[in-house]
């Protein structure tokens, strides 16, 4: 899988993509991430990539030309399955969307900044507008990182134990069950006996019941009909 990220702040993105699971995914050759500085595509003297809004008002708007030049260069080299624009007014990112994105080969993400991007970019280049939640970040970079992290770890072969992604919260529309490790008794706080019993079937059943119970208590909305359907192509 290949992910290209277009940003005005490339430094903000680099470090978080170089640790832990994503680092391993890249080293194994399962995930390629390319970060593009939009400013490098600005043709004016000062490498300006934003300008005042027509009609006035506070805040700068990201200009169409540098974004066009960057996107057109990339789309000339390969076909992208989706071109995402990260914005608080987009469609909400979910585990379901990550499960969909991971089936794709090439994804491009445009990080918004300032007051936003010239509407013509959204109209003519973007296939999908995505928000990671109902709150406003100072830019789309952190949202792009969230989506890259969440999607990248689902690539087959990235997690050492492949079943561990299947066991995640949300993956079967249930929250994950509680987990424990040694010591079995810490200051009198004991691990449930069943987990020490060695009866795998009973352990599995106990975990499933715990998942159901947690979900009912903490996220009853997840048990509603229709919330579990995979995303359509
Ligand atoms: N940019 C600013 N806020 C955002 C959000 N909540 N999701 C995606 N991109 C954003």
PDB file of C-alpha atoms and ligand atoms in Angstrom:
ATOM      1  CA  UNK A   1       0.000   0.000   0.000  1.00  0.00           C
ATOM      2  CA  UNK A   2       1.194   3.509  -0.834  1.00  0.00           C
ATOM      3  CA  UNK A   3       0.086   6.694   0.931  1.00  0.00           C
ATOM      4  CA  UNK A   4       1.027  10.172  -0.315  1.00  0.00           C
ATOM      5  CA  UNK A   5       0.437  13.091   2.032  1.00  0.00           C
ATOM      6  CA  UNK A   6       0.356  16.706   0.803  1.00  0.00           C
ATOM      7  CA  UNK A   7       1.057  19.250   3.515  1.00  0.00           C
ATOM      8  CA  UNK A   8       2.389  22.707   4.321  1.00  0.00           C
ATOM      9  CA  UNK A   9       4.084  21.260   7.427  1.00  0.00           C
ATOM     10  CA  UNK A  10       6.094  18.177   6.415  1.00  0.00           C
ATOM     11  CA  UNK A  11       8.154  18.221   9.635  1.00  0.00           C
ATOM     12  CA  UNK A  12       5.005  17.698  11.671  1.00  0.00           C
ATOM     13  CA  UNK A  13       4.400  14.376   9.941  1.00  0.00           C
ATOM     14  CA  UNK A  14       7.790  12.751   9.801  1.00  0.00           C
ATOM     15  CA  UNK A  15       8.541  11.587  13.316  1.00  0.00           C
ATOM     16  CA  UNK A  16       5.204   9.891  14.177  1.00  0.00           C
ATOM     17  CA  UNK A  17       5.488   7.712  11.078  1.00  0.00           C
ATOM     18  CA  UNK A  18       8.857   6.349  12.131  1.00  0.00           C
ATOM     19  CA  UNK A  19       8.010   4.400  15.254  1.00  0.00           C
ATOM     20  CA  UNK A  20       6.585   1.092  16.275  1.00  0.00           C
ATOM     21  CA  UNK A  21       4.153  -0.659  13.959  1.00  0.00           C
ATOM     22  CA  UNK A  22       4.269   1.813  11.064  1.00  0.00           C
ATOM     23  CA  UNK A  23       8.056   1.764  11.098  1.00  0.00           C
ATOM     24  CA  UNK A  24       7.970  -2.020  10.893  1.00  0.00           C
ATOM     25  CA  UNK A  25       5.384  -1.902   8.097  1.00  0.00           C
ATOM     26  CA  UNK A  26       7.673   0.362   6.089  1.00  0.00           C
ATOM     27  CA  UNK A  27      10.740  -1.778   6.797  1.00  0.00           C
ATOM     28  CA  UNK A  28       8.893  -4.882   5.654  1.00  0.00           C
ATOM     29  CA  UNK A  29       8.010  -3.092   2.410  1.00  0.00           C
ATOM     30  CA  UNK A  30       4.275  -3.388   3.112  1.00  0.00           C
ATOM     31  CA  UNK A  31       3.667   0.344   3.438  1.00  0.00           C
ATOM     32  CA  UNK A  32       5.205   3.248   1.553  1.00  0.00           C
ATOM     33  CA  UNK A  33       4.558   6.786   2.790  1.00  0.00           C
ATOM     34  CA  UNK A  34       5.602   9.853   0.819  1.00  0.00           C
ATOM     35  CA  UNK A  35       5.292  13.350   2.228  1.00  0.00           C
ATOM     36  CA  UNK A  36       5.082  16.261  -0.199  1.00  0.00           C
ATOM     37  CA  UNK A  37       5.605  19.885   0.746  1.00  0.00           C
ATOM     38  CA  UNK A  38       2.964  21.883  -1.138  1.00  0.00           C
ATOM     39  CA  UNK A  39       5.178  24.955  -0.946  1.00  0.00           C
ATOM     40  CA  UNK A  40       7.684  23.215  -3.242  1.00  0.00           C
ATOM     41  CA  UNK A  41       5.056  23.499  -5.985  1.00  0.00           C
ATOM     42  CA  UNK A  42       4.421  27.223  -5.529  1.00  0.00           C
ATOM     43  CA  UNK A  43       5.629  29.081  -8.597  1.00  0.00           C
ATOM     44  CA  UNK A  44       5.617  32.607  -7.191  1.00  0.00           C
ATOM     45  CA  UNK A  45       8.709  34.336  -5.878  1.00  0.00           C
ATOM     46  CA  UNK A  46       8.064  33.801  -2.200  1.00  0.00           C
ATOM     47  CA  UNK A  47       6.889  30.209  -2.541  1.00  0.00           C
ATOM     48  CA  UNK A  48       3.551  31.391  -1.262  1.00  0.00           C
ATOM     49  CA  UNK A  49       0.909  28.662  -1.056  1.00  0.00           C
ATOM     50  CA  UNK A  50      -1.903  30.621   0.642  1.00  0.00           C
ATOM     51  CA  UNK A  51      -3.636  33.932   0.018  1.00  0.00           C
ATOM     52  CA  UNK A  52      -6.402  36.226   1.261  1.00  0.00           C
ATOM     53  CA  UNK A  53      -9.985  35.079   0.797  1.00  0.00           C
ATOM     54  CA  UNK A  54     -11.977  36.703  -1.991  1.00  0.00           C
ATOM     55  CA  UNK A  55     -14.801  38.611  -0.405  1.00  0.00           C
ATOM     56  CA  UNK A  56     -12.721  39.412   2.653  1.00  0.00           C
ATOM     57  CA  UNK A  57     -12.728  37.986   6.137  1.00  0.00           C
ATOM     58  CA  UNK A  58     -10.016  36.774   8.459  1.00  0.00           C
ATOM     59  CA  UNK A  59      -7.744  33.861   7.660  1.00  0.00           C
ATOM     60  CA  UNK A  60      -5.764  32.679   4.671  1.00  0.00           C
ATOM     61  CA  UNK A  61      -6.930  30.185   2.075  1.00  0.00           C
ATOM     62  CA  UNK A  62      -4.731  27.512   0.507  1.00  0.00           C
ATOM     63  CA  UNK A  63      -4.220  28.303  -3.180  1.00  0.00           C
ATOM     64  CA  UNK A  64      -5.278  25.960  -5.938  1.00  0.00           C
ATOM     65  CA  UNK A  65      -2.219  26.126  -8.195  1.00  0.00           C
ATOM     66  CA  UNK A  66       0.476  24.507  -6.044  1.00  0.00           C
ATOM     67  CA  UNK A  67      -1.993  21.798  -4.996  1.00  0.00           C
ATOM     68  CA  UNK A  68      -2.987  21.200  -8.622  1.00  0.00           C
ATOM     69  CA  UNK A  69       0.658  20.926  -9.690  1.00  0.00           C
ATOM     70  CA  UNK A  70       1.450  18.456  -6.919  1.00  0.00           C
ATOM     71  CA  UNK A  71      -1.667  16.307  -7.349  1.00  0.00           C
ATOM     72  CA  UNK A  72      -1.367  16.317 -11.146  1.00  0.00           C
ATOM     73  CA  UNK A  73       2.264  15.222 -10.982  1.00  0.00           C
ATOM     74  CA  UNK A  74       1.337  12.305  -8.703  1.00  0.00           C
ATOM     75  CA  UNK A  75      -1.784  11.246 -10.595  1.00  0.00           C
ATOM     76  CA  UNK A  76       0.296  11.344 -13.788  1.00  0.00           C
ATOM     77  CA  UNK A  77       2.575   8.722 -12.266  1.00  0.00           C
ATOM     78  CA  UNK A  78      -0.019   6.299 -10.912  1.00  0.00           C
ATOM     79  CA  UNK A  79      -3.720   5.970 -10.344  1.00  0.00           C
ATOM     80  CA  UNK A  80      -5.055   6.840  -6.912  1.00  0.00           C
ATOM     81  CA  UNK A  81      -7.978   4.911  -5.472  1.00  0.00           C
ATOM     82  CA  UNK A  82      -8.997   7.818  -3.260  1.00  0.00           C
ATOM     83  CA  UNK A  83      -7.904  11.428  -2.862  1.00  0.00           C
ATOM     84  CA  UNK A  84      -8.864  12.447   0.663  1.00  0.00           C
ATOM     85  CA  UNK A  85      -9.152  15.951   2.039  1.00  0.00           C
ATOM     86  CA  UNK A  86      -8.881  16.156   5.825  1.00  0.00           C
ATOM     87  CA  UNK A  87     -11.334  18.685   7.144  1.00  0.00           C
ATOM     88  CA  UNK A  88     -13.611  19.018  10.194  1.00  0.00           C
ATOM     89  CA  UNK A  89     -16.673  19.238   7.916  1.00  0.00           C
ATOM     90  CA  UNK A  90     -15.935  15.883   6.250  1.00  0.00           C
ATOM     91  CA  UNK A  91     -17.498  12.463   6.685  1.00  0.00           C
ATOM     92  CA  UNK A  92     -16.534  10.858   9.993  1.00  0.00           C
ATOM     93  CA  UNK A  93     -13.536   8.493   9.950  1.00  0.00           C
ATOM     94  CA  UNK A  94     -14.323   5.086  11.494  1.00  0.00           C
ATOM     95  CA  UNK A  95     -12.813   1.615  11.785  1.00  0.00           C
ATOM     96  CA  UNK A  96     -15.109   0.704   8.947  1.00  0.00           C
ATOM     97  CA  UNK A  97     -13.491   3.325   6.723  1.00  0.00           C
ATOM     98  CA  UNK A  98     -10.029   2.044   7.706  1.00  0.00           C
ATOM     99  CA  UNK A  99     -11.097  -1.487   6.732  1.00  0.00           C
ATOM    100  CA  UNK A 100     -12.140  -0.071   3.367  1.00  0.00           C
ATOM    101  CA  UNK A 101      -9.009   2.031   2.803  1.00  0.00           C
ATOM    102  CA  UNK A 102      -6.679  -0.876   3.559  1.00  0.00           C
ATOM    103  CA  UNK A 103      -8.076  -2.726   0.533  1.00  0.00           C
ATOM    104  CA  UNK A 104      -6.739   0.083  -1.691  1.00  0.00           C
ATOM    105  CA  UNK A 105      -3.352   0.349  -3.361  1.00  0.00           C
ATOM    106  CA  UNK A 106      -2.733   4.098  -3.609  1.00  0.00           C
ATOM    107  CA  UNK A 107      -4.223   6.741  -1.339  1.00  0.00           C
ATOM    108  CA  UNK A 108      -3.515  10.451  -1.474  1.00  0.00           C
ATOM    109  CA  UNK A 109      -4.311  12.760   1.437  1.00  0.00           C
ATOM    110  CA  UNK A 110      -4.428  16.541   1.384  1.00  0.00           C
ATOM    111  CA  UNK A 111      -4.042  18.267   4.736  1.00  0.00           C
ATOM    112  CA  UNK A 112      -6.058  21.448   5.117  1.00  0.00           C
ATOM    113  CA  UNK A 113      -4.750  24.492   6.954  1.00  0.00           C
ATOM    114  CA  UNK A 114      -5.706  28.046   7.846  1.00  0.00           C
ATOM    115  CA  UNK A 115      -9.258  28.812   6.846  1.00  0.00           C
ATOM    116  CA  UNK A 116      -9.304  25.924   4.402  1.00  0.00           C
ATOM    117  CA  UNK A 117      -8.543  25.232   0.800  1.00  0.00           C
ATOM    118  CA  UNK A 118      -9.872  26.978  -2.325  1.00  0.00           C
ATOM    119  CA  UNK A 119     -13.250  25.322  -2.948  1.00  0.00           C
ATOM    120  CA  UNK A 120     -12.211  24.436  -6.524  1.00  0.00           C
ATOM    121  CA  UNK A 121      -9.670  21.969  -5.113  1.00  0.00           C
ATOM    122  CA  UNK A 122     -12.478  20.186  -3.293  1.00  0.00           C
ATOM    123  CA  UNK A 123     -14.716  20.300  -6.354  1.00  0.00           C
ATOM    124  CA  UNK A 124     -12.209  19.007  -8.893  1.00  0.00           C
ATOM    125  CA  UNK A 125      -9.598  16.829  -7.182  1.00  0.00           C
ATOM    126  CA  UNK A 126     -11.015  15.370  -3.984  1.00  0.00           C
ATOM    127  CA  UNK A 127     -12.896  12.065  -3.991  1.00  0.00           C
ATOM    128  CA  UNK A 128     -13.698  12.051  -0.292  1.00  0.00           C
ATOM    129  CA  UNK A 129     -13.693  14.581   2.552  1.00  0.00           C
ATOM    130  CA  UNK A 130     -12.879  13.091   5.928  1.00  0.00           C
ATOM    131  CA  UNK A 131     -13.007  14.305   9.531  1.00  0.00           C
ATOM    132  CA  UNK A 132     -11.596  12.392  12.500  1.00  0.00           C
ATOM    133  CA  UNK A 133     -14.145  13.877  14.902  1.00  0.00           C
ATOM    134  CA  UNK A 134     -16.312  16.829  15.786  1.00  0.00           C
ATOM    135  CA  UNK A 135     -13.575  19.172  16.927  1.00  0.00           C
ATOM    136  CA  UNK A 136     -11.259  21.528  15.088  1.00  0.00           C
ATOM    137  CA  UNK A 137      -7.543  20.786  14.867  1.00  0.00           C
ATOM    138  CA  UNK A 138      -5.063  23.400  13.724  1.00  0.00           C
ATOM    139  CA  UNK A 139      -4.555  21.448  10.521  1.00  0.00           C
ATOM    140  CA  UNK A 140      -5.264  18.171   8.774  1.00  0.00           C
ATOM    141  CA  UNK A 141      -1.841  16.684   9.554  1.00  0.00           C
ATOM    142  CA  UNK A 142      -2.786  15.016  12.814  1.00  0.00           C
ATOM    143  CA  UNK A 143      -5.906  13.638  11.143  1.00  0.00           C
ATOM    144  CA  UNK A 144      -3.764  12.241   8.296  1.00  0.00           C
ATOM    145  CA  UNK A 145      -1.540  10.585  10.894  1.00  0.00           C
ATOM    146  CA  UNK A 146      -4.531   9.033  12.645  1.00  0.00           C
ATOM    147  CA  UNK A 147      -5.845   7.604   9.385  1.00  0.00           C
ATOM    148  CA  UNK A 148      -2.408   6.396   8.263  1.00  0.00           C
ATOM    149  CA  UNK A 149      -1.731   4.709  11.597  1.00  0.00           C
ATOM    150  CA  UNK A 150      -5.145   3.102  11.850  1.00  0.00           C
ATOM    151  CA  UNK A 151      -5.098   1.863   8.247  1.00  0.00           C
ATOM    152  CA  UNK A 152      -1.418   0.880   8.103  1.00  0.00           C
ATOM    153  CA  UNK A 153      -1.653  -1.536  11.017  1.00  0.00           C
ATOM    154  CA  UNK A 154      -4.430  -3.420   9.201  1.00  0.00           C
ATOM    155  CA  UNK A 155      -2.247  -4.302   6.205  1.00  0.00           C
ATOM    156  CA  UNK A 156      -1.878  -8.106   6.217  1.00  0.00           C
ATOM    157  CA  UNK A 157       1.522  -9.059   7.652  1.00  0.00           C
ATOM    158  CA  UNK A 158       2.079  -5.793   9.532  1.00  0.00           C
ATOM    159  CA  UNK A 159       1.028  -7.048  12.954  1.00  0.00           C
ATOM    160  CA  UNK A 160       3.136 -10.001  14.006  1.00  0.00           C
ATOM    161  CA  UNK A 161       0.116 -11.925  15.259  1.00  0.00           C
ATOM    162  CA  UNK A 162      -2.430 -11.369  12.534  1.00  0.00           C
ATOM    163  CA  UNK A 163      -5.332 -12.253  14.750  1.00  0.00           C
ATOM    164  CA  UNK A 164      -4.555  -9.320  17.000  1.00  0.00           C
ATOM    165  CA  UNK A 165      -6.106  -6.825  14.566  1.00  0.00           C
ATOM    166  CA  UNK A 166      -9.179  -9.026  14.397  1.00  0.00           C
ATOM    167  CA  UNK A 167      -9.399  -8.892  18.180  1.00  0.00           C
ATOM    168  CA  UNK A 168      -9.368  -5.083  18.323  1.00  0.00           C
ATOM    169  CA  UNK A 169     -12.212  -3.069  19.716  1.00  0.00           C
ATOM    170  CA  UNK A 170     -14.642  -2.117  16.920  1.00  0.00           C
ATOM    171  CA  UNK A 171     -13.372  -4.795  14.547  1.00  0.00           C
ATOM    172  CA  UNK A 172     -16.384  -7.044  15.210  1.00  0.00           C
ATOM    173  CA  UNK A 173     -18.446  -4.129  16.394  1.00  0.00           C
ATOM    174  CA  UNK A 174     -17.709  -4.935  20.020  1.00  0.00           C
ATOM    175  CA  UNK A 175     -15.264  -3.392  22.440  1.00  0.00           C
ATOM    176  CA  UNK A 176     -12.259  -5.563  23.293  1.00  0.00           C
ATOM    177  CA  UNK A 177     -12.380  -7.621  26.529  1.00  0.00           C
ATOM    178  CA  UNK A 178     -10.130  -6.812  29.512  1.00  0.00           C
ATOM    179  CA  UNK A 179      -6.588  -8.214  29.431  1.00  0.00           C
ATOM    180  CA  UNK A 180      -4.183  -9.133  32.232  1.00  0.00           C
ATOM    181  CA  UNK A 181      -0.552 -10.165  32.628  1.00  0.00           C
ATOM    182  CA  UNK A 182       1.714 -11.285  35.475  1.00  0.00           C
ATOM    183  CA  UNK A 183       1.571 -11.190  38.412  1.00  0.00           C
ATOM    184  CA  UNK A 184      -1.672 -13.151  38.862  1.00  0.00           C
ATOM    185  CA  UNK A 185      -2.106 -11.511  42.251  1.00  0.00           C
ATOM    186  CA  UNK A 186      -0.962  -7.945  42.818  1.00  0.00           C
ATOM    187  CA  UNK A 187      -1.612  -6.502  46.272  1.00  0.00           C
ATOM    188  CA  UNK A 188      -4.575  -8.838  46.533  1.00  0.00           C
ATOM    189  CA  UNK A 189      -6.045  -7.676  43.167  1.00  0.00           C
ATOM    190  CA  UNK A 190      -6.523 -10.967  41.385  1.00  0.00           C
ATOM    191  CA  UNK A 191      -6.724 -11.956  37.756  1.00  0.00           C
ATOM    192  CA  UNK A 192     -10.037 -13.768  36.993  1.00  0.00           C
ATOM    193  CA  UNK A 193      -9.570 -17.522  37.676  1.00  0.00           C
ATOM    194  CA  UNK A 194     -10.905 -18.510  34.272  1.00  0.00           C
ATOM    195  CA  UNK A 195      -7.869 -16.958  32.543  1.00  0.00           C
ATOM    196  CA  UNK A 196      -5.540 -19.193  34.564  1.00  0.00           C
ATOM    197  CA  UNK A 197      -7.626 -22.342  34.003  1.00  0.00           C
ATOM    198  CA  UNK A 198      -6.100 -23.455  30.716  1.00  0.00           C
ATOM    199  CA  UNK A 199      -9.557 -24.154  29.206  1.00  0.00           C
ATOM    200  CA  UNK A 200      -9.264 -22.243  25.954  1.00  0.00           C
ATOM    201  CA  UNK A 201     -12.890 -22.643  24.875  1.00  0.00           C
ATOM    202  CA  UNK A 202     -14.132 -21.335  28.192  1.00  0.00           C
ATOM    203  CA  UNK A 203     -11.618 -18.493  28.067  1.00  0.00           C
ATOM    204  CA  UNK A 204     -12.875 -17.530  24.594  1.00  0.00           C
ATOM    205  CA  UNK A 205     -16.465 -17.632  25.776  1.00  0.00           C
ATOM    206  CA  UNK A 206     -15.625 -15.538  28.848  1.00  0.00           C
ATOM    207  CA  UNK A 207     -13.880 -12.960  26.657  1.00  0.00           C
ATOM    208  CA  UNK A 208     -16.845 -12.771  24.329  1.00  0.00           C
ATOM    209  CA  UNK A 209     -19.219 -12.241  27.251  1.00  0.00           C
ATOM    210  CA  UNK A 210     -16.947  -9.536  28.652  1.00  0.00           C
ATOM    211  CA  UNK A 211     -16.890  -7.825  25.255  1.00  0.00           C
ATOM    212  CA  UNK A 212     -20.661  -7.855  25.078  1.00  0.00           C
ATOM    213  CA  UNK A 213     -21.016  -6.581  28.618  1.00  0.00           C
ATOM    214  CA  UNK A 214     -18.514  -3.757  28.106  1.00  0.00           C
ATOM    215  CA  UNK A 215     -20.145  -2.726  24.864  1.00  0.00           C
ATOM    216  CA  UNK A 216     -23.635  -2.754  26.365  1.00  0.00           C
ATOM    217  CA  UNK A 217     -22.450  -0.644  29.255  1.00  0.00           C
ATOM    218  CA  UNK A 218     -20.079   1.792  27.532  1.00  0.00           C
ATOM    219  CA  UNK A 219     -21.233   1.947  23.897  1.00  0.00           C
ATOM    220  CA  UNK A 220     -24.795   0.635  23.521  1.00  0.00           C
ATOM    221  CA  UNK A 221     -25.016   2.516  20.199  1.00  0.00           C
ATOM    222  CA  UNK A 222     -22.585  -0.029  18.698  1.00  0.00           C
ATOM    223  CA  UNK A 223     -25.077  -2.854  19.210  1.00  0.00           C
ATOM    224  CA  UNK A 224     -27.748  -1.150  17.156  1.00  0.00           C
ATOM    225  CA  UNK A 225     -28.731  -2.895  13.949  1.00  0.00           C
ATOM    226  CA  UNK A 226     -27.058  -1.637  10.785  1.00  0.00           C
ATOM    227  CA  UNK A 227     -23.996  -0.211  12.528  1.00  0.00           C
ATOM    228  CA  UNK A 228     -21.840  -3.210  11.592  1.00  0.00           C
ATOM    229  CA  UNK A 229     -22.088  -3.233   7.818  1.00  0.00           C
ATOM    230  CA  UNK A 230     -18.810  -3.028   5.910  1.00  0.00           C
ATOM    231  CA  UNK A 231     -18.322  -0.039   3.663  1.00  0.00           C
ATOM    232  CA  UNK A 232     -19.397  -0.460   0.056  1.00  0.00           C
ATOM    233  CA  UNK A 233     -16.932  -0.104  -2.820  1.00  0.00           C
TER     234      UNK A 233
HETATM  235  N1  LIG B   1      -8.647  19.575  10.251  1.00  0.00           N
HETATM  236  C1  LIG B   1      -9.026  20.327  11.309  1.00  0.00           C
HETATM  237  N2  LIG B   1      -9.829  19.629  12.124  1.00  0.00           N
HETATM  238  C2  LIG B   1      -9.972  18.386  11.575  1.00  0.00           C
HETATM  239  C3  LIG B   1     -10.685  17.223  11.941  1.00  0.00           C
HETATM  240  N3  LIG B   1     -11.431  17.163  13.046  1.00  0.00           N
HETATM  241  N4  LIG B   1     -10.604  16.143  11.130  1.00  0.00           N
HETATM  242  C4  LIG B   1      -9.886  16.193  10.002  1.00  0.00           C
HETATM  243  N5  LIG B   1      -9.183  17.262   9.608  1.00  0.00           N
HETATM  244  C5  LIG B   1      -9.220  18.359  10.380  1.00  0.00           C
END
